[in-house]
């Protein structure tokens, strides 16, 4: 069956759109959203600023798609972990591993999220950022509570402080992690989990 003209033209356009979003994410991560101009993104992409508007109607639209795509994939991974019915320690291990997979896939988007989410959350278009953060905290704290109840985790822990420690320990890696480095994302996740769950001191 012959391929329609629409099919043949959509693929390159979709691929180019993805390339432009990746470029924008890198620039936003490096310069900050407010300091980044459409012209700077276009320059990095090797095109005229006006040509960028063929793919996106605004810089804000680009940021929205970058963040919503990252969070959508992250929650798909987290939901799969929860559906697996693992014990609390295994759930924490799987959530951390999934987080590092997303850092590997969307390092720049994670860095942008880290820098921009707090002040963007007040913008109606980005209300989903605050909603995702609340859902994220409920997931982690709930898993820790279950671990304490099942005696997998210590009962003397401040669970919200523990959650913040886990969250920050994982996501700060986006500021230095580079794909193809000496350690892959899953090896770093394994090392993090060993330190967090077992400590760094030699056991007695």
CSV table of C-alpha atoms in Angstrom, one decimal, residues 33-145:
chain,number,residue,atom,x,y,z
A,33,UNK,CA,14.3,30.0,31.7
A,34,UNK,CA,13.9,33.8,32.3
A,35,UNK,CA,17.3,34.6,30.9
A,36,UNK,CA,16.9,32.4,27.8
A,37,UNK,CA,15.6,34.1,24.6
A,38,UNK,CA,13.9,32.5,21.6
A,39,UNK,CA,16.8,33.8,19.5
A,40,UNK,CA,19.3,31.9,21.7
A,41,UNK,CA,17.5,28.7,21.3
A,42,UNK,CA,17.3,29.2,17.6
A,43,UNK,CA,21.0,30.0,17.4
A,44,UNK,CA,21.8,26.8,19.3
A,45,UNK,CA,19.5,24.9,16.9
A,46,UNK,CA,21.1,26.5,13.8
A,47,UNK,CA,18.0,28.2,12.6
A,48,UNK,CA,16.4,31.6,12.4
A,49,UNK,CA,14.4,32.7,15.4
A,50,UNK,CA,11.3,33.2,13.2
A,51,UNK,CA,11.5,29.6,12.0
A,52,UNK,CA,11.2,28.3,15.6
A,53,UNK,CA,7.6,29.6,15.6
A,54,UNK,CA,6.8,27.1,12.9
A,55,UNK,CA,7.1,24.4,15.6
A,56,UNK,CA,6.1,26.2,18.8
A,57,UNK,CA,4.0,29.3,19.5
A,58,UNK,CA,6.2,30.5,22.4
A,59,UNK,CA,9.1,29.8,24.7
A,60,UNK,CA,6.6,29.0,27.4
A,61,UNK,CA,5.1,26.2,25.2
A,62,UNK,CA,8.5,24.7,24.8
A,63,UNK,CA,9.1,24.7,28.6
A,64,UNK,CA,5.6,23.2,29.2
A,65,UNK,CA,6.3,20.3,26.8
A,66,UNK,CA,9.7,19.7,28.2
A,67,UNK,CA,8.4,19.4,31.8
A,68,UNK,CA,5.2,17.6,31.1
A,69,UNK,CA,6.9,15.0,28.9
A,70,UNK,CA,9.5,14.4,31.7
A,71,UNK,CA,6.9,14.1,34.4
A,72,UNK,CA,4.6,11.9,32.3
A,73,UNK,CA,7.4,9.4,31.8
A,74,UNK,CA,8.5,9.6,35.4
A,75,UNK,CA,5.0,8.8,36.7
A,76,UNK,CA,4.5,6.0,34.2
A,77,UNK,CA,7.6,4.4,35.7
A,78,UNK,CA,6.5,5.1,39.2
A,79,UNK,CA,3.0,3.7,38.6
A,80,UNK,CA,4.6,0.5,37.2
A,81,UNK,CA,6.7,0.2,40.4
A,82,UNK,CA,3.6,0.5,42.6
A,83,UNK,CA,1.6,-2.0,40.5
A,84,UNK,CA,4.4,-4.6,41.1
A,85,UNK,CA,3.3,-5.0,44.7
A,86,UNK,CA,6.8,-4.9,46.1
A,87,UNK,CA,7.8,-4.7,49.8
A,88,UNK,CA,8.7,-1.2,51.1
A,89,UNK,CA,12.5,-1.6,50.8
A,90,UNK,CA,12.2,-3.0,47.3
A,91,UNK,CA,9.8,-0.2,46.4
A,92,UNK,CA,12.3,2.4,47.5
A,93,UNK,CA,15.0,0.6,45.5
A,94,UNK,CA,12.8,0.5,42.4
A,95,UNK,CA,11.7,4.1,42.7
A,96,UNK,CA,15.3,5.3,43.1
A,97,UNK,CA,16.3,3.2,40.1
A,98,UNK,CA,13.5,4.6,38.0
A,99,UNK,CA,14.4,8.1,39.0
A,100,UNK,CA,18.0,7.6,37.8
A,101,UNK,CA,16.6,6.2,34.5
A,102,UNK,CA,14.7,9.5,34.0
A,103,UNK,CA,17.8,11.5,34.8
A,104,UNK,CA,19.6,9.5,32.2
A,105,UNK,CA,16.9,10.1,29.6
A,106,UNK,CA,16.0,13.7,30.5
A,107,UNK,CA,19.0,15.1,32.4
A,108,UNK,CA,18.4,18.7,31.1
A,109,UNK,CA,14.7,18.5,31.8
A,110,UNK,CA,15.3,17.4,35.4
A,111,UNK,CA,17.8,20.2,35.9
A,112,UNK,CA,15.2,22.7,34.5
A,113,UNK,CA,12.6,21.2,36.8
A,114,UNK,CA,14.9,21.6,39.8
A,115,UNK,CA,15.5,25.3,39.0
A,116,UNK,CA,12.2,26.5,37.8
A,117,UNK,CA,9.4,24.4,39.4
A,118,UNK,CA,9.0,26.4,42.6
A,119,UNK,CA,8.2,29.7,40.9
A,120,UNK,CA,6.4,28.2,37.9
A,121,UNK,CA,3.9,26.4,40.1
A,122,UNK,CA,2.0,29.6,40.7
A,123,UNK,CA,1.4,30.0,37.0
A,124,UNK,CA,-2.0,28.5,35.9
A,125,UNK,CA,-0.4,26.7,32.9
A,126,UNK,CA,2.1,25.0,35.2
A,127,UNK,CA,-0.3,24.1,38.1
A,128,UNK,CA,0.5,20.4,37.4
A,129,UNK,CA,4.0,21.0,38.8
A,130,UNK,CA,2.6,21.6,42.4
A,131,UNK,CA,0.1,18.7,42.0
A,132,UNK,CA,2.9,16.4,40.9
A,133,UNK,CA,5.1,17.5,43.9
A,134,UNK,CA,2.3,16.7,46.3
A,135,UNK,CA,1.7,13.3,44.7
A,136,UNK,CA,5.5,12.7,44.8
A,137,UNK,CA,5.7,13.4,48.5
A,138,UNK,CA,2.6,11.3,49.3
A,139,UNK,CA,4.1,8.4,47.4
A,140,UNK,CA,7.5,8.5,49.1
A,141,UNK,CA,6.2,9.2,52.6
A,142,UNK,CA,3.6,6.5,52.2
A,143,UNK,CA,6.2,4.0,51.2
A,144,UNK,CA,8.4,5.0,54.2
A,145,UNK,CA,5.4,4.7,56.6
